[in-house]
Short mmCIF file of C-alpha atoms and ligand atoms in Angstrom, two decimals:
data_model
loop_
_atom_site.label_atom_id
_atom_site.label_comp_id
_atom_site.label_asym_id
_atom_site.label_seq_id
_atom_site.Cartn_x
_atom_site.Cartn_y
_atom_site.Cartn_z
CA UNK A 1 262.48 173.97 122.55
CA UNK A 2 260.49 177.10 121.80
CA UNK A 3 257.21 177.68 123.67
CA UNK A 4 253.97 176.32 122.23
CA UNK A 5 252.50 178.50 119.49
CA UNK A 6 249.01 179.99 119.76
CA UNK A 7 248.14 177.93 116.72
CA UNK A 8 250.20 174.93 117.90
CA UNK A 9 247.43 172.43 118.78
CA UNK A 10 248.20 169.99 116.00
CA UNK A 11 251.96 170.42 116.02
CA UNK A 12 254.24 167.93 117.73
CA UNK A 13 257.55 169.55 116.91
CA UNK A 14 258.87 173.04 117.39
CA UNK A 15 259.29 175.58 114.60
CA UNK A 16 262.85 175.81 113.29
CA UNK A 17 264.70 178.81 114.66
CA UNK A 18 265.57 179.82 111.13
CA UNK A 19 261.89 179.58 110.15
CA UNK A 20 260.92 181.83 113.05
CA UNK A 21 263.47 184.35 111.97
CA UNK A 22 262.42 184.08 108.34
CA UNK A 23 258.70 184.38 108.88
CA UNK A 24 258.29 186.78 111.76
CA UNK A 25 256.80 190.15 110.97
CA UNK A 26 256.68 191.71 114.42
CA UNK A 27 260.01 193.44 113.86
CA UNK A 28 258.12 195.77 111.49
CA UNK A 29 254.39 195.22 111.96
CA UNK A 30 254.62 196.28 115.64
CA UNK A 31 253.99 199.70 114.08
CA UNK A 32 250.37 198.62 113.54
CA UNK A 33 249.75 198.30 117.29
CA UNK A 34 247.46 201.34 117.61
CA UNK A 35 245.11 200.06 114.88
CA UNK A 36 245.37 196.50 116.18
CA UNK A 37 244.23 197.61 119.63
CA UNK A 38 241.53 199.95 118.34
CA UNK A 39 240.20 197.20 116.06
CA UNK A 40 240.19 194.64 118.88
CA UNK A 41 238.37 197.04 121.18
CA UNK A 42 235.70 197.64 118.53
CA UNK A 43 235.46 193.88 117.99
CA UNK A 44 234.98 193.26 121.74
CA UNK A 45 232.34 195.97 122.03
CA UNK A 46 230.41 194.54 119.10
CA UNK A 47 230.73 190.96 120.44
CA UNK A 48 229.03 192.26 123.58
CA UNK A 49 226.32 193.99 121.57
CA UNK A 50 225.70 190.73 119.78
CA UNK A 51 225.32 189.00 123.14
CA UNK A 52 228.46 186.91 122.78
CA UNK A 53 230.35 188.63 125.61
CA UNK A 54 228.81 190.24 128.66
CA UNK A 55 229.24 194.01 128.99
CA UNK A 56 231.61 193.36 131.90
CA UNK A 57 233.72 190.99 129.86
CA UNK A 58 233.93 193.47 127.02
CA UNK A 59 234.94 196.21 129.43
CA UNK A 60 237.66 194.04 130.95
CA UNK A 61 239.02 193.32 127.48
CA UNK A 62 238.86 196.97 126.38
CA UNK A 63 240.60 198.14 129.58
CA UNK A 64 243.15 195.34 129.31
CA UNK A 65 243.95 196.44 125.76
CA UNK A 66 244.36 200.02 126.99
CA UNK A 67 246.88 198.71 129.52
CA UNK A 68 248.78 196.89 126.75
CA UNK A 69 248.78 200.06 124.67
CA UNK A 70 250.11 202.09 127.60
CA UNK A 71 253.00 199.63 127.97
CA UNK A 72 253.82 199.87 124.26
CA UNK A 73 253.67 203.65 124.24
CA UNK A 74 255.87 203.81 127.33
CA UNK A 75 258.41 201.52 125.65
CA UNK A 76 257.91 198.85 128.33
CA UNK A 77 256.48 196.21 126.02
CA UNK A 78 258.58 193.20 125.20
CA UNK A 79 258.03 192.20 121.59
CA UNK A 80 258.63 188.54 121.07
CA UNK A 81 259.53 187.33 117.59
CA UNK A 82 258.58 183.73 118.36
CA UNK A 83 255.04 185.06 118.56
CA UNK A 84 255.31 186.06 114.90
CA UNK A 85 253.39 189.27 114.66
CA UNK A 86 251.86 192.27 116.37
CA UNK A 87 248.47 190.56 116.65
CA UNK A 88 249.67 187.59 118.66
CA UNK A 89 252.02 189.68 120.76
CA UNK A 90 249.20 191.98 121.81
CA UNK A 91 246.70 189.19 122.41
CA UNK A 92 249.13 187.14 124.44
CA UNK A 93 250.02 190.11 126.67
CA UNK A 94 246.29 190.83 127.08
CA UNK A 95 245.75 187.29 128.29
CA UNK A 96 248.65 187.64 130.72
CA UNK A 97 247.02 190.76 132.14
CA UNK A 98 243.34 189.75 132.24
CA UNK A 99 243.56 185.96 132.28
CA UNK A 100 241.73 183.37 130.14
CA UNK A 101 239.02 185.87 129.15
CA UNK A 102 241.63 187.28 126.76
CA UNK A 103 241.26 184.08 124.75
CA UNK A 104 237.64 184.98 123.92
CA UNK A 105 238.66 188.09 121.98
CA UNK A 106 239.57 186.13 118.89
CA UNK A 107 236.06 184.63 118.57
CA UNK A 108 234.55 185.17 115.11
CA UNK A 109 237.81 186.64 113.89
CA UNK A 110 240.88 185.43 112.02
CA UNK A 111 244.23 187.10 111.70
CA UNK A 112 243.31 187.41 108.05
CA UNK A 113 240.54 189.91 108.58
CA UNK A 114 242.39 191.33 111.58
CA UNK A 115 245.58 192.19 109.68
CA UNK A 116 243.57 193.65 106.81
CA UNK A 117 241.73 195.89 109.26
CA UNK A 118 244.88 196.94 111.13
CA UNK A 119 246.65 197.84 107.92
CA UNK A 120 243.67 199.77 106.60
CA UNK A 121 243.54 201.80 109.80
CA UNK A 122 247.27 202.47 109.58
CA UNK A 123 247.30 203.43 105.90
CA UNK A 124 244.29 205.65 106.40
CA UNK A 125 245.92 207.51 109.31
CA UNK A 126 249.10 208.03 107.31
CA UNK A 127 247.26 209.17 104.16
CA UNK A 128 245.58 211.83 106.29
CA UNK A 129 249.02 212.99 107.41
CA UNK A 130 250.24 213.15 103.80
CA UNK A 131 247.22 215.23 102.89
CA UNK A 132 248.00 217.74 105.66
CA UNK A 133 251.66 217.88 104.65
CA UNK A 134 250.65 218.57 101.05
CA UNK A 135 248.68 221.52 102.38
CA UNK A 136 251.83 222.84 104.08
CA UNK A 137 253.79 222.46 100.85
CA UNK A 138 251.16 224.31 98.85
CA UNK A 139 251.08 227.06 101.50
CA UNK A 140 254.86 227.48 101.14
CA UNK A 141 254.62 227.65 97.33
CA UNK A 142 251.79 230.18 97.50
CA UNK A 143 253.83 232.50 99.70
CA UNK A 144 256.71 232.46 97.23
CA UNK A 145 254.26 232.93 94.34
CA UNK A 146 252.75 235.97 96.07
CA UNK A 147 256.20 237.51 96.38
CA UNK A 148 256.86 236.98 92.67
CA UNK A 149 253.79 238.16 90.81
CA UNK A 150 256.03 240.55 88.85
CA UNK A 151 259.13 238.42 88.49
CA UNK A 152 259.64 237.32 84.90
CA UNK A 153 261.10 233.90 84.24
CA UNK A 154 262.18 232.38 80.94
CA UNK A 155 259.50 229.72 80.46
CA UNK A 156 260.85 226.66 78.65
CA UNK A 157 259.70 223.90 76.37
CA UNK A 158 262.25 221.17 75.53
CA UNK A 159 264.22 222.93 78.28
CA UNK A 160 264.93 225.65 75.73
CA UNK A 161 263.94 229.25 76.54
CA UNK A 162 260.50 229.72 74.99
CA UNK A 163 258.31 232.55 76.27
CA UNK A 164 258.40 234.77 79.33
CA UNK A 165 256.15 233.72 82.19
CA UNK A 166 255.65 234.98 85.70
CA UNK A 167 257.59 233.07 88.33
CA UNK A 168 254.31 233.03 90.27
CA UNK A 169 252.68 231.19 87.35
CA UNK A 170 255.46 228.60 87.35
CA UNK A 171 255.14 228.02 91.11
CA UNK A 172 251.36 227.86 90.85
CA UNK A 173 251.70 225.06 88.30
CA UNK A 174 253.27 223.01 91.11
CA UNK A 175 250.40 223.97 93.42
CA UNK A 176 248.03 222.39 90.90
CA UNK A 177 250.08 219.18 90.96
CA UNK A 178 250.09 219.01 94.75
CA UNK A 179 246.38 219.77 94.92
CA UNK A 180 245.70 216.88 92.55
CA UNK A 181 247.90 214.71 94.77
CA UNK A 182 245.72 215.61 97.74
CA UNK A 183 242.58 214.82 95.72
CA UNK A 184 244.07 211.44 94.77
CA UNK A 185 244.70 210.72 98.45
CA UNK A 186 241.16 211.78 99.30
CA UNK A 187 239.87 209.33 96.74
CA UNK A 188 242.14 206.55 97.97
CA UNK A 189 240.86 207.12 101.52
CA UNK A 190 237.34 206.21 100.41
CA UNK A 191 238.49 202.73 99.45
CA UNK A 192 240.92 202.37 102.38
CA UNK A 193 238.40 203.17 105.07
CA UNK A 194 236.35 200.02 104.47
CA UNK A 195 236.20 197.55 107.33
CA UNK A 196 237.00 193.88 106.54
CA UNK A 197 236.26 192.63 110.07
CA UNK A 198 233.69 189.85 110.12
CA UNK A 199 235.10 188.18 107.01
CA UNK A 200 236.96 185.86 109.41
CA UNK A 201 239.46 183.54 107.68
CA UNK A 202 237.84 183.78 104.23
CA UNK A 203 234.27 182.48 104.27
CA UNK A 204 232.56 184.52 106.96
CA UNK A 205 231.60 182.95 110.29
CA UNK A 206 228.87 181.00 112.04
CA UNK A 207 228.87 183.56 114.86
CA UNK A 208 226.32 186.34 114.74
CA UNK A 209 228.79 189.12 113.82
CA UNK A 210 227.81 192.65 112.89
CA UNK A 211 230.41 194.05 110.47
CA UNK A 212 228.51 197.30 110.03
CA UNK A 213 228.57 197.97 113.78
CA UNK A 214 232.36 197.42 113.79
CA UNK A 215 232.80 199.80 110.86
CA UNK A 216 230.64 202.41 112.64
CA UNK A 217 232.58 201.98 115.87
CA UNK A 218 235.81 202.65 113.93
CA UNK A 219 234.31 205.55 111.94
CA UNK A 220 235.06 203.73 108.71
CA UNK A 221 232.84 204.82 105.85
CA UNK A 222 232.37 201.38 104.32
CA UNK A 223 232.09 197.71 105.08
CA UNK A 224 233.17 194.68 103.02
CA UNK A 225 230.66 193.01 100.70
CA UNK A 226 232.53 189.76 100.03
CA UNK A 227 234.51 187.96 102.72
CA UNK A 228 236.98 186.44 100.25
CA UNK A 229 237.76 189.81 98.75
CA UNK A 230 237.94 191.39 102.22
CA UNK A 231 240.88 189.21 103.34
CA UNK A 232 242.85 189.28 100.12
CA UNK A 233 242.32 192.82 98.78
CA UNK A 234 245.37 195.08 99.00
CA UNK A 235 244.33 197.50 96.26
CA UNK A 236 244.17 200.26 98.85
CA UNK A 237 247.90 199.81 99.52
CA UNK A 238 248.66 199.86 95.80
CA UNK A 239 246.69 203.06 95.47
CA UNK A 240 248.48 204.62 98.41
CA UNK A 241 251.85 203.64 96.93
CA UNK A 242 250.79 205.08 93.58
CA UNK A 243 249.59 208.30 95.20
CA UNK A 244 252.93 208.48 97.03
CA UNK A 245 254.80 207.82 93.79
CA UNK A 246 253.07 210.71 92.04
CA UNK A 247 253.80 213.01 94.99
CA UNK A 248 257.48 212.05 94.73
CA UNK A 249 257.48 212.52 90.94
CA UNK A 250 256.17 216.05 91.45
CA UNK A 251 258.63 216.85 94.23
CA UNK A 252 261.44 215.42 92.15
CA UNK A 253 260.62 217.59 89.13
CA UNK A 254 260.78 220.69 91.28
CA UNK A 255 264.03 219.50 92.90
CA UNK A 256 265.55 219.04 89.46
CA UNK A 257 264.64 222.63 88.56
CA UNK A 258 266.06 224.01 91.78
CA UNK A 259 269.29 222.06 91.23
CA UNK A 260 269.61 223.61 87.77
CA UNK A 261 268.58 227.09 88.90
CA UNK A 262 271.08 227.01 91.76
CA UNK A 263 273.96 226.35 89.36
CA UNK A 264 275.80 229.70 89.20
CA UNK A 265 275.58 229.62 85.39
CA UNK A 266 271.83 230.05 85.88
CA UNK A 267 271.88 231.75 89.26
CA UNK A 268 268.08 231.95 89.41
CA UNK A 269 267.91 230.89 93.04
CA UNK A 270 270.01 231.10 96.18
CA UNK A 271 269.65 228.11 98.46
CA UNK A 272 269.08 228.39 102.19
CA UNK A 273 272.16 227.30 104.17
CA UNK A 274 269.87 225.13 106.25
CA UNK A 275 269.20 222.85 103.28
CA UNK A 276 272.54 222.88 101.46
CA UNK A 277 275.95 221.44 102.14
CA UNK A 278 279.51 222.42 101.35
CA UNK A 279 282.28 220.45 99.73
CA UNK A 280 285.12 219.04 101.81
CA UNK A 281 287.62 219.96 99.10
CA UNK A 282 286.17 222.83 97.02
CA UNK A 283 285.60 225.83 99.28
CA UNK A 284 283.46 227.77 96.77
CA UNK A 285 280.73 225.12 96.60
CA UNK A 286 277.24 225.13 97.96
CA UNK A 287 275.48 221.94 97.02
CA UNK A 288 271.72 221.41 96.72
CA UNK A 289 271.84 218.10 98.64
CA UNK A 290 268.30 218.18 100.03
CA UNK A 291 266.92 218.42 96.49
CA UNK A 292 269.28 215.75 95.22
CA UNK A 293 268.36 213.36 98.02
CA UNK A 294 264.67 213.93 97.37
CA UNK A 295 265.14 213.31 93.65
CA UNK A 296 267.08 210.16 94.54
CA UNK A 297 264.56 208.88 97.09
CA UNK A 298 261.85 209.01 94.44
CA UNK A 299 263.32 205.80 93.04
CA UNK A 300 262.67 203.74 96.16
CA UNK A 301 259.04 204.86 96.28
CA UNK A 302 258.48 203.82 92.65
CA UNK A 303 260.26 200.57 93.56
CA UNK A 304 257.84 199.91 96.43
CA UNK A 305 254.86 200.29 94.12
CA UNK A 306 256.43 197.85 91.67
CA UNK A 307 257.31 195.48 94.49
CA UNK A 308 253.73 195.19 95.76
CA UNK A 309 252.26 194.95 92.27
CA UNK A 310 254.57 192.00 91.74
CA UNK A 311 253.63 190.37 95.06
CA UNK A 312 249.94 190.56 94.19
CA UNK A 313 249.97 189.54 90.56
CA UNK A 314 250.12 185.76 90.98
CA UNK A 315 248.14 185.22 94.16
CA UNK A 316 245.31 182.72 94.12
CA UNK A 317 242.34 183.52 96.33
CA UNK A 318 242.30 184.30 99.21
CA UNK A 319 244.73 185.21 101.98
CA UNK A 320 248.28 184.03 101.27
CA UNK A 321 251.22 184.65 103.54
CA UNK A 322 252.86 186.52 100.65
CA UNK A 323 250.60 189.38 101.70
CA UNK A 324 252.85 189.97 104.67
CA UNK A 325 255.15 191.59 102.09
CA UNK A 326 252.69 194.47 101.75
CA UNK A 327 253.88 196.28 104.85
CA UNK A 328 257.54 197.16 104.49
CA UNK A 329 257.10 198.85 101.10
CA UNK A 330 254.38 201.00 102.63
CA UNK A 331 256.33 201.80 105.81
CA UNK A 332 259.34 202.81 103.74
CA UNK A 333 257.21 204.85 101.34
CA UNK A 334 255.43 206.55 104.21
CA UNK A 335 258.72 207.56 105.82
CA UNK A 336 260.04 208.86 102.51
CA UNK A 337 256.90 210.70 101.41
CA UNK A 338 256.18 212.33 104.77
CA UNK A 339 259.78 213.42 105.33
CA UNK A 340 260.14 214.70 101.79
CA UNK A 341 256.96 216.76 102.08
CA UNK A 342 258.02 218.13 105.46
CA UNK A 343 261.47 219.05 104.10
CA UNK A 344 259.96 220.71 101.04
CA UNK A 345 257.50 222.74 103.12
CA UNK A 346 260.32 223.92 105.35
CA UNK A 347 262.85 224.55 102.58
CA UNK A 348 260.76 226.52 100.07
CA UNK A 349 260.40 229.67 102.22
CA UNK A 350 264.22 229.77 102.41
CA UNK A 351 264.73 230.06 98.64
CA UNK A 352 265.84 233.49 97.45
CA UNK A 353 264.88 233.83 93.80
CA UNK A 354 266.97 236.26 91.74
CA UNK A 355 264.69 238.21 89.36
CA UNK A 356 267.61 240.11 87.70
CA UNK A 357 269.23 236.86 86.59
CA UNK A 358 265.98 235.55 85.23
CA UNK A 359 265.35 238.79 83.31
CA UNK A 360 268.86 238.75 81.83
CA UNK A 361 268.20 235.27 80.46
CA UNK A 362 264.83 236.32 79.10
CA UNK A 363 266.61 239.06 77.11
CA UNK A 364 269.45 236.94 75.79
CA UNK A 365 267.06 234.14 74.89
CA UNK A 366 264.91 236.27 72.52
CA UNK A 367 261.83 235.34 74.48
CA UNK A 368 259.87 238.11 72.76
CA UNK A 369 260.34 236.57 69.29
CA UNK A 370 256.80 235.13 69.27
CA UNK A 371 255.52 238.65 69.98
CA UNK A 372 257.22 240.00 66.87
CA UNK A 373 255.81 237.21 64.71
CA UNK A 374 252.31 237.76 66.17
CA UNK A 375 252.70 241.54 65.60
CA UNK A 376 253.50 240.98 61.93
CA UNK A 377 250.63 238.53 61.58
CA UNK A 378 248.28 241.13 63.08
CA UNK A 379 249.49 243.53 60.37
CA UNK A 380 248.37 241.07 57.70
CA UNK A 381 251.66 239.25 57.04
CA UNK A 382 250.90 235.50 56.67
CA UNK A 383 252.09 233.81 59.89
CA UNK A 384 254.54 231.48 58.11
CA UNK A 385 256.23 234.52 56.54
CA UNK A 386 256.10 236.45 59.82
CA UNK A 387 257.84 233.49 61.48
CA UNK A 388 260.56 233.58 58.84
CA UNK A 389 261.09 237.35 59.07
CA UNK A 390 261.34 237.12 62.84
CA UNK A 391 263.86 234.28 62.58
CA UNK A 392 266.06 236.43 60.34
CA UNK A 393 265.79 239.38 62.74
CA UNK A 394 266.77 237.11 65.67
CA UNK A 395 269.82 235.82 63.79
CA UNK A 396 270.86 239.41 63.02
CA UNK A 397 270.39 240.58 66.61
CA UNK A 398 272.25 237.55 67.94
CA UNK A 399 275.24 238.37 65.70
CA UNK A 400 275.11 241.96 66.87
CA UNK A 401 274.99 240.81 70.51
CA UNK A 402 271.66 242.59 71.06
CA UNK A 403 268.12 241.78 72.07
CA UNK A 404 265.31 242.24 69.51
CA UNK A 405 264.11 245.27 71.47
CA UNK A 406 267.56 246.90 70.93
CA UNK A 407 267.32 246.92 67.12
CA UNK A 408 266.67 250.33 65.53
CA UNK A 409 263.62 250.92 63.40
CA UNK A 410 265.87 251.13 60.32
CA UNK A 411 267.35 247.78 61.15
CA UNK A 412 263.85 246.33 61.55
CA UNK A 413 262.77 247.80 58.20
CA UNK A 414 265.49 245.72 56.52
CA UNK A 415 263.39 242.68 57.43
CA UNK A 416 259.89 243.98 56.83
CA UNK A 417 258.21 247.22 55.87
CA UNK A 418 255.29 246.27 58.06
CA UNK A 419 257.34 246.96 61.19
CA UNK A 420 256.64 250.39 62.68
CA UNK A 421 257.44 252.42 65.83
CA UNK A 422 254.68 250.58 67.72
CA UNK A 423 256.80 247.39 67.63
CA UNK A 424 258.69 248.46 70.77
CA UNK A 425 255.64 248.26 73.05
CA UNK A 426 254.99 244.78 71.72
CA UNK A 427 258.55 243.67 72.46
CA UNK A 428 258.45 244.90 76.04
CA UNK A 429 258.63 241.82 78.29
CA UNK A 430 256.19 243.07 80.90
CA UNK A 431 253.76 243.83 78.07
CA UNK A 432 254.24 240.28 76.70
CA UNK A 433 253.01 238.94 80.00
CA UNK A 434 250.16 241.45 80.36
CA UNK A 435 248.82 240.62 76.93
CA UNK A 436 248.53 236.92 77.80
CA UNK A 437 244.99 237.38 79.04
CA UNK A 438 243.72 233.91 78.10
CA UNK A 439 242.17 231.91 80.97
CA UNK A 440 244.80 230.00 82.96
CA UNK A 441 247.60 231.82 81.12
CA UNK A 442 250.49 233.74 82.65
CA UNK A 443 248.73 237.15 82.51
CA UNK A 444 248.43 238.97 85.85
CA UNK A 445 244.64 238.55 86.09
CA UNK A 446 244.85 234.81 85.58
CA UNK A 447 247.67 234.55 88.11
CA UNK A 448 245.67 236.58 90.63
CA UNK A 449 242.66 234.32 90.08
CA UNK A 450 244.80 231.20 90.52
CA UNK A 451 246.30 232.62 93.71
CA UNK A 452 242.83 233.24 95.10
CA UNK A 453 241.73 229.67 94.38
CA UNK A 454 244.84 228.12 95.87
CA UNK A 455 244.58 230.34 98.95
CA UNK A 456 241.02 229.17 99.40
CA UNK A 457 242.16 225.56 99.05
CA UNK A 458 244.67 225.92 101.87
CA UNK A 459 242.02 227.70 103.94
CA UNK A 460 243.65 231.12 103.86
CA UNK A 461 242.05 234.50 103.21
N1 LIG B 1 251.80 188.73 109.68
C1 LIG B 1 250.70 188.31 108.90
C2 LIG B 1 250.54 189.25 107.70
O1 LIG B 1 251.10 190.28 107.73
C3 LIG B 1 249.45 188.34 109.72
C4 LIG B 1 248.35 187.44 109.24
C5 LIG B 1 248.75 186.04 109.37
N2 LIG B 1 247.69 185.17 109.00
C6 LIG B 1 247.85 183.86 108.89
N3 LIG B 1 246.83 183.18 108.51
N4 LIG B 1 249.03 183.30 109.07
O2 LIG B 1 249.90 188.95 106.73
#
């Protein structure tokens, strides 16, 4: 028969082995040990402040918990699944070390407020890591952008060549996405760093607790207002999973572009060997596996968000054991998001963009057609007509295997008398970019201003 449970007072029979296996969470929630121990230490200190423990007792508990932590960190701790979870494993080892005093730690506390606190501390620590990693990613993008403030890329809509843009402008668009991701995380932290300790099982407690003092001890910015909400709220996890999902969506979009650009038919980018693989049968191949894996892993992060939303949707108040299903989706998401960000930050500096290939596509794609239409409109031709004239000139040039800028003035005159010698400056691709002076556009001044803002954001001169 299994040993008596911590909660086993009213039970005559042992838990089924299969039930233990089915319900245990320590195999994954052991990862919460640092927050569990920090939270318990804060709880003990505040119990002493409230006069429930003596200062000596609190010190013995705090030191005992440090000893437990040292064992875990050293890999000497024996996790026991029959003790269900990280909380009971830690408490039981504490009691082994310091004796019956360990049993006083759980006064005025339930595992319901305890697990909520532990998970909040864990999610908050990991969100801070994501935020730092996003900074590294943005720093890597900025460096590439700085190297390509004169590289012209065929900008697309509908994935069809549309207008020339600076490669720096394109990369800076991703910086904006990642900066918003960091802001989303920042916002999520505000609601994550709220202490639920003192809510007890669901209704509060008869003991003279001081939830604010616990929150202060843990440097958490907020404290719960409603004990029932405190033990059943997992919105902070949903928000973290959503923030992670958006990060992955952004990474995945970029991966998709790199995969396309690395195809030799595009040839816009050469991949670093460190982040590509070869084929076991086709010697010529260099595959963009890191980008493909990242694009693929995005699915499991979206899945985790959906999984927790589904867990939460039918739960009556307050704590339900279903909530134990909040952890694995987050652990998996955390691993995926942090590794993906680290890989991206390390991989981006290794990309070699190929400006000549991009420029060749800009030419063959008639990316200066809008310029010709705008030029005619500026000469008083109604824009609809200018659009039509330009379309005819494009069709002619395409047949002749030329770019618009290669047509002679006589050829142009066939389409409109309004076209003069000055058309050639308008059709020049560098000039197309320079004339885009609108705020936030691809013009060099706007790109320089964006670079300055992003540099400031990453804390660089
Ligand atoms: N492993 C549990 C969880 O993750 C800990 C809290 C258990 N609380 C309880 N009343 N059984 O939710």
